[in-house]
Amino acid sequence: MRKILVGVKRVIDYNVRIRVKPDGTGVVTDGVKMSINPFDEIALEEALRMRERGEAAEIIAVCIGPDDAQQQLRTALAMGADRAILVKHDGPVDPLVAARTLHAIAQKESPALVIVGKQAIDDDAAQTGPMLAALWDRPQATFASKVEFKGETLVVTREVDAGLETDEVDLPAVITADLRLNEPRYVKLPDIMKAKKKPLDVTDLASLGVDAGSPAQVVRWEPPAQRQKGVMVKDAAELVDMLKKKGLI
Amino acid sequence: MNKVLVIAEHAGGSLNPATAKCVTCAASVPDAEVTVAVFAADGAGVAAQAAALKGVAKVLLVENAANAQPLAAVLAPQVVKVAAGHGYVFGPSTTFGRDLMPRVAALLGVPQLSDVMAVESATRFKRPVYAGNAITTVEVAPGSVIACTVRVASYESAPAGGNATVEKLAVDVPLPSHTRFVTVSAAKSDRPDLQTAPRVVSGGRALGSAENFEIIYRLAAKLNAGVGASRAAVDAGYAPNEMQVGQTGKIIAPELYVAIGISGAIQHVTGIKDARTIVAINKDPEAPIFEIADIGLVGDLFTLLPEIERLI
Ligand SMILES: Cc1cc2nc3c(=O)[nH]c(=O)nc-3n(C[C@H](O)[C@H](O)[C@H](O)COP(=O)(O)OP(=O)(O)OC[C@H]3O[C@@H](n4cnc5c(N)ncnc54)[C@H](O)[C@@H]3O)c2cc1C
Ligand SMILES: Nc1ncnc2c1ncn2[C@@H]1O[C@H](COP(=O)(O)O)[C@@H](O)[C@H]1O
């Protein structure tokens, strides 16, 4: 029966106001709430629904991250993943490194499907899915908002700039989850208890034969240019007047 | 010479405006020689449009029936072949580029820089992270091919006035059949394209229904503006997905952006930061959108919009 691999990245919670460190070496992470990347919750939810429909048998959540990322993997297990793999690595993980790692795991586990998020909300890279598909020499269906099995193929609706595109891909395949694919379930307390007993394997990049090095390095972080707060107008007439004066309408 | 290959985006025989912006970014690489590659089933028209862009030295046209639709899995191995000898491969950070370019980078065995907003030197680039809340400078080791997507909102289009040669190229690589295009259902819109329109009017959750969203279209029509929406408005079905503006939608830089009934969540604001003038209409004087708006108006949109329409 089909296995599904899901990428689960540990990121700063999307509600946290991001602050760049004054020395320009990164963003403030001390005491900051960490969560599963929102798109990865959606990816996992989709996998869970497939299993609930009998379209998949086992769901494996994978994270490349620090030891603390066990928290996010436990959450994934509580949501319903069957087991989890933590590939231990401290410091930033380049999407190409993440893709190589997921590729190494895919070769071991032979999943029918790998679902990752469309993008991680920390690096905003949106690369890991297509990179994995390239290394694995398998189809990719990015920005998925609907995924349906049709025998051994998947019919995927994708949110593209022009509107909605539908593609058909053979299995195994890589899907990247967009926001409207589903609404992830909430974790219930008993499930958190049950999740503690589920298997969580810990390995590292070297054991999987992946080199963490990258020819691209971030050398400086800075806050973005700030927009100034503008003026308030009292009514529609004043607004239209001002826009006309500025030659904007 | 730094040889930069730009992958053209096109549909229906027209070059997507994002390509002209990519060319501007590519030309800003020191000592750049810019080549545009067009992959199409029948691409002479598109190649001619690319050749007319100022700053383009050469256009390579790769025609193949398999290139009728831009499937990343089909295009990527061809791009890799054509990219041989180039130090840089650029594509737009549209859904086309975001789908294709990482696949290309992985086949080349190099990392990718997403959403490049400034070229600092031949090896140094700026790009936003955390929904634009931090800007990073990335240095790439010499000798590595540099694969980028270009944040199109950061660049002006390359002007007309170029006269590049068009060269047809036969690319002989095995193409996969595991990925098949079925259909694309673009909602037909008579409004200007959201990504390039000089004026954009956007509606949020406050609109309350698809019927009510019509007042956004009406105002946009009056202003000859493109139409956008917040994620909440798209999720609720008031507007189609291709109208979403923000971190996970479209990043735009119009002359005028009018946000109506949009709170100004960070994920939305990141999509409009480069707009010249931002106007916000919201009934809540504390709405975060007013922190970044150039002109703010507090009030009920359902009474204000008809008034505004009358006045313009
Ligand atoms: C990973 C992730 C990615 C996201 N990506 C995006 C994205 O790309 N784009 C995006 O937009 N959002 C995105 N979001 C969602 C974002 O966080 C907000 O939830 C969303 O932008 C809110 O939309 P809104 O402003 O329309 O709705 P709300 O936040 O509900 O705001 C509605 C506003 O309308 C005002 N209002 C109500 N009635 C009236 C009236 N009658 N007249 C005038 N004003 C009125 C209210 O005061 C309020 O300020 C993302 C979220 C996450 C977690
Ligand atoms: N370190 C990681 N661990 C697990 N999954 C990851 C990791 N990095 C990226 N991914 C997956 O790839 C998706 C896209 O990430 P990115 O390419 O960084 O934008 C994420 O939503 C995750 O599903």
XYZ file of C-alpha atoms and ligand atoms in Angstrom:
637
model
C 0.000 0.000 0.000
C 1.038 3.551 -0.629
C 3.289 5.493 1.634
C 3.255 9.268 1.745
C 6.220 11.361 2.843
C 5.428 14.824 4.185
C 7.952 17.636 4.697
C 7.530 19.371 8.043
C 9.697 22.418 8.554
C 10.098 24.156 11.898
C 9.712 27.906 11.392
C 8.983 31.018 13.428
C 5.228 31.126 13.964
C 3.477 33.222 11.331
C 1.960 35.490 13.997
C 5.345 36.580 15.350
C 6.586 40.010 14.377
C 9.961 39.373 12.770
C 12.863 41.500 14.006
C 16.303 41.608 12.433
C 19.155 41.429 14.950
C 20.951 44.780 15.276
C 24.258 43.175 14.274
C 22.783 41.951 10.983
C 23.513 38.260 11.571
C 19.948 36.989 11.409
C 16.522 37.471 12.939
C 15.683 37.309 16.632
C 14.730 33.758 17.597
C 15.268 33.805 21.366
C 12.006 33.181 23.188
C 10.109 33.278 19.907
C 7.259 30.842 19.239
C 8.151 28.144 16.713
C 5.584 26.194 14.699
C 5.121 23.867 11.781
C 5.312 25.823 8.523
C 1.607 26.547 7.757
C 1.849 25.026 4.284
C 3.214 21.821 5.796
C 0.169 21.455 8.025
C -1.858 21.640 4.849
C 0.428 19.054 3.195
C 0.023 16.729 6.162
C -3.737 17.238 6.291
C -3.999 16.215 2.643
C -2.017 13.052 3.336
C -4.228 12.236 6.328
C -7.357 12.598 4.226
C -5.900 10.284 1.601
C -5.242 7.684 4.264
C -8.747 8.138 5.655
C -10.153 7.515 2.179
C -8.093 4.347 1.912
C -5.811 5.812 -0.752
C -2.682 5.541 1.380
C -1.554 3.328 4.213
C 1.268 5.097 5.968
C 2.291 8.713 6.489
C 5.829 9.665 7.429
C 6.618 13.199 8.575
C 10.188 14.334 7.910
C 11.994 17.338 9.320
C 15.540 18.487 8.739
C 16.241 20.676 11.715
C 17.589 21.007 15.240
C 16.784 18.661 18.127
C 13.990 21.009 19.218
C 12.174 20.217 15.986
C 11.024 17.022 17.701
C 8.235 19.265 19.065
C 6.941 19.971 15.582
C 7.242 16.305 14.624
C 5.277 15.314 17.755
C 2.593 17.758 16.644
C 2.605 16.116 13.218
C 2.235 12.719 14.905
C -0.601 14.084 17.024
C -2.311 15.337 13.874
C -2.146 11.746 12.641
C 1.174 10.941 10.960
C 2.169 7.310 11.618
C 5.839 7.944 12.216
C 8.415 10.691 11.994
C 12.028 11.148 11.013
C 14.176 13.953 12.348
C 17.281 14.587 10.291
C 19.327 16.526 12.769
C 21.001 19.661 11.551
C 21.672 22.919 13.356
C 21.610 26.132 11.406
C 19.857 27.041 8.190
C 18.926 24.319 5.717
C 19.254 25.322 2.079
C 16.304 24.073 -0.027
C 18.720 22.081 -2.197
C 19.998 20.361 0.955
C 16.410 19.718 2.078
C 15.623 18.293 -1.360
C 18.698 16.052 -1.341
C 17.746 14.789 2.107
C 14.140 14.093 1.132
C 15.486 12.372 -1.976
C 17.711 10.113 0.115
C 14.747 9.220 2.322
C 12.486 8.697 -0.697
C 14.985 6.200 -2.074
C 14.840 4.244 1.185
C 11.108 4.434 1.762
C 9.823 4.364 -1.839
C 6.774 6.534 -1.189
C 4.033 6.874 -3.813
C 3.823 10.526 -3.020
C 5.829 13.259 -1.353
C 3.841 16.296 -0.255
C 5.689 19.426 0.832
C 4.559 22.989 1.337
C 4.544 25.404 -1.581
C 6.984 27.503 0.382
C 8.504 27.834 3.817
C 7.470 31.135 5.395
C 10.981 31.773 6.712
C 13.133 31.596 3.568
C 10.137 32.094 1.217
C 12.164 30.038 -1.267
C 9.489 27.772 -2.800
C 12.177 25.467 -4.147
C 12.285 22.204 -2.225
C 9.392 20.466 -4.017
C 10.552 21.046 -7.603
C 14.176 20.357 -6.604
C 13.235 17.012 -5.082
C 11.182 16.129 -8.161
C 14.202 16.927 -10.362
C 16.665 14.854 -8.318
C 14.182 11.971 -8.110
C 13.371 12.333 -11.814
C 9.647 12.310 -11.019
C 6.692 14.600 -11.806
C 5.936 17.710 -9.799
C 2.608 19.430 -9.312
C 3.206 22.715 -7.538
C 0.741 25.105 -5.850
C -1.886 22.360 -5.570
C -5.393 23.373 -4.537
C -7.017 20.019 -5.341
C -5.546 16.516 -5.659
C -7.463 13.428 -6.777
C -6.377 9.872 -7.493
C -7.347 8.390 -10.835
C -5.914 4.870 -10.709
C -2.150 5.200 -10.549
C -2.198 8.810 -11.677
C -3.066 11.983 -9.839
C -5.159 14.787 -11.208
C -3.979 18.030 -9.658
C -5.507 21.487 -9.825
C -2.821 24.149 -9.499
C -3.140 27.811 -8.580
C -1.187 29.598 -11.301
C -1.052 33.288 -12.213
C -3.525 32.798 -15.042
C -6.097 30.989 -12.915
C -6.443 27.263 -12.307
C -4.362 24.733 -14.247
C -5.064 21.013 -14.208
C -2.265 18.529 -14.797
C -2.114 14.755 -14.663
C 0.949 13.126 -13.115
C 2.056 9.519 -12.755
C 3.096 8.116 -9.391
C 5.394 8.464 -7.611
C 5.118 12.230 -7.670
C 5.873 15.372 -5.699
C 3.066 17.738 -4.760
C 3.467 21.177 -3.209
C 0.508 22.318 -1.139
C -1.086 25.721 -1.591
C -3.286 27.467 0.964
C -6.636 26.448 -0.399
C -5.909 22.715 -0.657
C -7.675 22.097 2.666
C -8.072 23.383 6.184
C -5.874 21.475 8.611
C -7.524 19.829 11.618
C -6.859 20.857 15.183
C -4.892 18.563 17.424
C -6.917 17.021 20.255
C -5.491 16.352 23.680
C -5.829 12.533 23.597
C -3.990 12.534 20.278
C -1.088 14.382 21.880
C -0.868 11.587 24.448
C -1.032 8.908 21.740
C 1.602 10.698 19.695
C 4.135 10.232 22.465
C 4.154 6.502 21.737
C 4.543 6.807 17.980
C 8.000 6.166 16.496
C 10.249 9.168 15.931
C 13.600 8.197 14.432
C 16.530 10.536 14.663
C 19.269 10.506 12.069
C 21.568 13.090 10.499
C 22.685 14.366 7.115
C 25.956 12.436 7.125
C 24.173 9.109 7.709
C 22.054 9.859 4.651
C 25.118 10.864 2.642
C 24.019 14.485 2.240
C 26.499 17.361 2.336
C 25.103 20.433 4.076
C 27.466 22.829 2.320
C 26.189 25.396 -0.133
C 27.971 27.766 -2.502
C 25.401 30.431 -1.585
C 25.754 32.085 1.811
C 23.788 34.850 3.451
C 26.334 37.490 4.447
C 24.037 40.186 5.806
C 20.530 40.652 7.167
C 18.807 44.007 7.304
C 15.335 45.317 7.997
C 13.355 46.382 4.928
C 12.889 50.023 4.015
C 9.914 51.253 6.035
C 6.994 53.027 4.488
C 6.062 56.216 6.289
C 2.615 56.583 7.760
C 0.773 59.000 5.498
C -2.122 61.369 6.003
C -5.721 60.713 6.982
C -8.473 62.419 5.028
C -11.894 63.150 6.463
C -14.203 62.166 3.634
C -14.583 60.887 0.094
C -14.373 64.369 -1.403
C -11.040 65.113 0.218
C -9.696 61.740 -0.911
C -10.714 62.224 -4.533
C -9.378 65.744 -4.461
C -6.005 64.617 -3.226
C -5.754 61.815 -5.778
C -6.602 64.255 -8.553
C -4.021 66.761 -7.341
C -1.374 64.063 -7.286
C -2.364 63.100 -10.814
C -3.160 59.576 -9.729
C -6.678 59.547 -11.159
C 31.499 38.823 -20.337
C 28.964 37.410 -17.883
C 26.567 35.346 -19.958
C 23.039 35.540 -18.567
C 20.302 33.295 -19.916
C 16.756 34.541 -19.332
C 13.925 32.038 -19.724
C 11.000 33.721 -21.450
C 7.482 33.335 -20.148
C 4.729 33.529 -22.717
C 1.193 32.419 -23.445
C -1.092 32.677 -26.425
C 1.700 33.980 -28.662
C 2.524 36.916 -26.383
C 5.583 37.464 -24.281
C 4.608 37.873 -20.619
C 5.584 41.357 -19.330
C 7.518 39.644 -16.517
C 10.163 38.687 -19.077
C 10.993 42.315 -19.886
C 11.497 42.913 -16.151
C 13.767 39.891 -15.927
C 15.815 41.290 -18.777
C 16.329 44.523 -16.805
C 17.571 42.534 -13.823
C 19.775 40.357 -16.036
C 21.273 43.416 -17.712
C 22.193 44.796 -14.274
C 24.696 41.975 -13.763
C 28.107 43.618 -14.300
C 29.385 43.097 -17.827
C 26.267 41.135 -18.774
C 25.512 39.608 -22.141
C 21.805 38.767 -22.067
C 20.326 35.919 -24.080
C 16.610 35.155 -23.951
C 15.516 31.560 -24.505
C 12.025 30.919 -25.835
C 10.627 27.400 -25.475
C 7.452 27.005 -27.485
C 5.576 24.814 -29.943
C 5.433 27.690 -32.363
C 7.403 30.635 -31.036
C 8.547 32.923 -33.855
C 6.204 35.700 -32.708
C 7.310 35.496 -29.103
C 10.974 35.371 -30.142
C 10.488 38.532 -32.208
C 8.937 40.299 -29.201
C 11.907 39.257 -27.044
C 14.379 40.371 -29.710
C 12.835 43.847 -29.660
C 13.697 44.373 -25.969
C 16.579 46.710 -25.337
C 19.525 44.981 -23.712
C 18.931 41.587 -25.297
C 21.923 40.405 -27.338
C 20.458 37.200 -28.692
C 17.264 35.157 -28.687
C 17.357 31.377 -28.800
C 14.187 29.746 -30.066
C 13.596 26.110 -29.136
C 10.528 24.817 -30.928
C 9.010 21.484 -30.034
C 5.394 20.288 -29.960
C 6.045 19.148 -26.364
C 6.586 22.802 -25.401
C 3.023 23.835 -26.189
C 2.351 24.108 -22.459
C 4.938 25.212 -19.913
C 5.375 21.972 -17.946
C 8.432 22.258 -15.709
C 9.323 18.577 -15.999
C 9.393 18.859 -19.799
C 11.113 22.244 -20.019
C 13.782 21.786 -17.342
C 16.045 19.296 -19.176
C 15.906 21.508 -22.290
C 16.758 24.606 -20.277
C 19.740 22.806 -18.784
C 21.020 21.942 -22.282
C 20.622 25.519 -23.499
C 22.162 26.917 -20.304
C 25.513 25.230 -20.982
C 28.199 27.905 -21.126
C 26.107 30.467 -19.226
C 27.125 31.603 -15.761
C 23.616 32.797 -14.906
C 20.113 31.444 -15.498
C 17.244 33.799 -14.682
C 13.482 33.377 -14.721
C 10.622 35.487 -13.349
C 9.222 34.824 -9.878
C 5.787 34.273 -11.356
C 4.159 30.864 -10.919
C 5.831 29.872 -14.210
C 9.305 30.699 -12.911
C 8.697 29.431 -9.404
C 7.635 26.085 -10.863
C 10.405 25.747 -13.443
C 13.552 27.385 -12.089
C 14.137 25.236 -8.972
C 13.825 22.152 -11.154
C 16.477 23.629 -13.453
C 18.737 24.582 -10.540
C 18.559 21.090 -9.050
C 19.446 19.517 -12.405
C 22.384 21.919 -12.614
C 23.284 20.924 -9.056
C 23.289 24.499 -7.797
C 21.203 26.382 -5.230
C 18.690 28.963 -6.390
C 18.199 32.537 -5.246
C 14.464 33.230 -5.182
C 12.954 36.693 -5.700
C 16.152 38.619 -6.419
C 15.416 42.317 -5.840
C 18.871 43.784 -6.421
C 22.120 42.735 -8.062
C 24.967 44.114 -5.926
C 27.841 42.589 -7.858
C 28.489 39.633 -10.135
C 28.208 37.330 -7.125
C 26.155 39.333 -4.597
C 22.378 39.611 -4.580
C 19.620 40.908 -2.341
C 16.445 38.990 -1.688
C 13.567 39.256 0.812
C 12.734 36.600 3.401
C 10.068 36.322 6.118
C 7.397 37.896 3.931
C 9.656 40.844 3.230
C 10.312 41.549 6.913
C 14.017 41.027 6.400
C 16.267 41.547 3.418
C 19.261 39.265 2.995
C 22.421 39.750 0.999
C 23.592 36.468 -0.504
C 27.085 35.816 -1.780
C 27.624 32.985 -4.256
C 31.013 31.309 -4.469
C 32.810 32.053 -7.738
C 32.574 29.332 -10.352
C 29.071 28.209 -9.385
C 26.317 28.767 -11.934
C 23.891 31.298 -10.463
C 20.224 30.388 -10.818
C 17.701 33.054 -9.854
C 14.107 33.990 -9.971
C 13.640 37.726 -10.321
C 11.184 39.596 -8.116
C 9.451 41.338 -10.985
C 7.918 44.045 -8.764
C 11.464 45.344 -8.145
C 12.246 46.047 -11.799
C 11.025 48.271 -14.595
C 10.420 46.601 -17.946
C 13.260 46.719 -20.440
C 12.144 49.245 -23.045
C 11.614 48.524 -26.722
C 14.336 49.446 -29.190
C 16.386 46.263 -29.217
C 17.286 44.422 -32.344
C 18.653 41.049 -31.303
C 19.208 38.164 -33.651
C 16.917 35.149 -33.343
C 18.595 31.790 -33.610
C 16.664 28.538 -33.899
C 18.044 25.750 -31.814
C 17.264 22.033 -31.862
C 17.643 20.583 -28.389
C 18.008 16.859 -28.309
C 17.179 15.492 -24.869
C 14.768 12.778 -23.779
C 11.569 14.354 -22.469
C 9.413 12.719 -19.799
C 5.808 11.681 -20.399
C 4.938 11.323 -16.714
C 3.465 14.811 -16.525
C 0.573 15.818 -18.759
C -1.181 19.132 -19.156
C -4.970 18.842 -19.052
C -6.422 22.321 -19.029
C -6.134 25.861 -17.737
C -9.289 27.719 -16.823
C -8.469 31.363 -16.660
C -11.408 33.422 -15.552
C -11.793 35.870 -18.427
C -11.305 39.372 -17.215
C -11.544 42.589 -19.161
C -9.600 44.398 -16.457
C -5.911 45.299 -16.896
C -3.462 42.613 -15.817
C -2.999 42.725 -12.057
C 0.775 42.322 -12.202
C 1.427 45.187 -14.574
C -1.537 47.542 -14.126
C -0.491 51.059 -13.046
C -3.547 51.174 -10.770
C -5.021 48.388 -8.679
C -8.157 48.319 -6.528
C -8.382 45.463 -4.005
C -11.169 44.213 -1.793
C -11.034 42.233 1.441
C -13.211 40.168 3.702
C -15.329 43.239 4.482
C -17.004 42.943 1.089
C -19.007 40.061 2.511
C -20.075 38.354 -0.714
C -19.230 37.862 -4.368
C -22.206 40.093 -5.244
C -20.898 42.892 -3.050
C -17.447 42.478 -4.595
C -18.979 43.938 -7.766
C -18.504 47.407 -6.286
C -14.746 46.773 -6.379
C -14.973 45.937 -10.091
C -17.078 49.044 -10.653
C -14.567 51.350 -9.011
C -11.743 49.591 -10.863
C -13.540 50.114 -14.153
C -13.868 53.822 -13.401
C -10.160 54.074 -12.655
C -9.153 51.710 -15.437
C -7.493 49.653 -12.734
C -6.663 45.996 -12.199
C -8.516 44.141 -9.463
C -6.934 42.408 -6.480
C -8.147 40.718 -3.324
C -6.952 39.660 0.102
C -6.587 36.000 0.910
C -9.667 36.178 3.129
C -11.733 37.436 0.184
C -10.403 34.668 -2.068
C -10.875 31.942 0.541
C -14.458 33.071 1.050
C -15.072 32.828 -2.688
C -15.660 36.545 -3.308
C -12.819 36.653 -5.860
C -10.837 34.047 -7.850
C -7.431 32.837 -6.652
C -5.435 34.623 -9.343
C -6.462 37.924 -7.772
C -4.806 37.241 -4.418
C -2.214 39.831 -3.502
C 0.453 39.105 -0.906
C 3.192 36.815 0.301
C 1.563 33.794 -1.266
C -0.295 35.590 -4.020
C 0.962 38.250 -6.392
C 3.597 40.795 -5.445
C 2.791 44.008 -7.259
C 4.128 47.538 -7.570
C 1.453 49.771 -9.117
C 1.482 53.570 -9.088
C -1.744 53.516 -7.098
C -3.042 50.764 -4.822
C -6.433 51.120 -3.174
C -7.104 48.666 -0.316
C -10.765 48.478 0.577
C -11.941 46.615 3.656
C -8.530 44.987 4.066
C -6.988 44.936 7.541
C -3.366 45.028 6.397
C -2.005 41.718 7.666
C 1.731 41.415 7.172
C 1.205 38.718 4.523
C -0.942 41.095 2.512
C 1.245 44.155 2.956
C 4.307 42.339 1.666
C 2.598 42.155 -1.712
C 2.133 45.927 -2.038
C 5.165 47.438 -0.317
C 6.566 48.756 -3.567
C 3.368 50.495 -4.648
C 3.989 54.214 -5.223
C 0.868 55.403 -3.404
C -1.280 53.265 -1.108
C -4.809 54.338 -0.276
C -6.734 52.531 2.460
C -10.415 52.609 3.247
C -11.407 50.840 6.429
C -14.018 51.410 9.109
C -11.562 50.589 11.887
C -9.223 53.539 12.611
C -6.823 51.082 14.289
C -6.487 48.816 11.242
C -2.781 48.111 10.581
C -3.191 49.036 6.913
C -3.226 52.694 8.011
C 0.342 52.309 9.303
C 1.612 51.963 5.762
C -1.032 53.832 3.758
C -0.119 57.162 2.185
C -3.729 58.247 2.321
C -6.214 56.784 4.774
C -9.947 57.188 5.048
C -11.939 55.806 7.971
C -15.499 54.838 7.206
C -17.942 52.278 5.883
C -16.942 51.198 2.415
C -20.541 50.634 1.392
C -21.325 54.332 1.836
C -17.918 55.675 0.770
C -17.467 53.807 -2.509
C -20.647 55.079 -4.190
C -19.633 58.605 -3.182
C -16.125 58.177 -4.537
C -17.509 56.767 -7.761
C -19.717 59.801 -8.184
C -16.851 62.198 -7.535
C -14.404 60.810 -10.086
C 1.075 31.388 5.442
C 0.099 32.496 5.219
C 0.099 33.149 3.997
C -0.794 34.179 3.749
N -0.755 34.811 2.538
C -1.593 35.844 2.310
C -1.566 36.558 1.075
O -0.803 36.242 0.157
N -2.413 37.590 0.913
C -3.300 37.991 1.890
O -4.051 38.947 1.667
N -3.343 37.323 3.050
C -2.535 36.260 3.282
N -2.617 35.589 4.471
C -3.742 35.905 5.372
C -3.538 37.126 6.230
O -2.843 36.760 7.403
C -4.913 37.726 6.624
O -5.677 36.742 7.282
C -5.722 38.272 5.452
O -4.923 39.125 4.655
C -6.919 39.024 5.971
O -7.728 39.480 4.915
P -8.650 40.749 5.073
O -7.803 41.923 5.429
O -9.509 40.864 3.874
O -9.618 40.324 6.277
P -9.680 40.854 7.775
O -8.375 40.750 8.436
O -10.836 40.172 8.380
O -9.983 42.401 7.625
C -11.191 42.919 7.188
C -11.093 44.422 7.390
O -12.246 45.041 6.864
C -12.653 46.098 7.736
N -14.093 46.288 7.511
C -15.112 45.457 7.866
N -16.276 45.959 7.429
C -16.006 47.128 6.800
C -16.796 48.090 6.127
N -18.137 47.948 6.021
N -16.178 49.156 5.595
C -14.829 49.316 5.685
N -14.045 48.424 6.305
C -14.610 47.330 6.845
C -12.297 45.614 9.122
O -12.113 46.712 9.989
C -11.007 44.844 8.855
O -9.877 45.675 9.027
C -1.725 34.567 4.746
C -1.717 33.916 5.968
C -0.819 32.893 6.212
C -0.832 32.210 7.530
N 14.296 21.673 6.749
C 13.179 21.140 6.247
N 12.581 20.089 6.856
C 11.450 19.542 6.365
N 10.830 19.991 5.265
C 11.381 21.034 4.622
C 12.575 21.656 5.065
N 12.869 22.660 4.208
C 11.884 22.678 3.288
N 10.990 21.702 3.525
C 9.750 21.415 2.772
O 9.769 22.113 1.551
C 8.731 23.109 1.505
C 9.214 24.327 0.751
O 10.291 24.933 1.418
P 11.211 26.054 0.727
O 11.684 25.481 -0.548
O 12.290 26.298 1.731
O 10.328 27.260 0.546
C 8.366 23.331 2.964
O 7.032 23.785 3.072
C 8.566 21.947 3.559
O 7.451 21.112 3.295
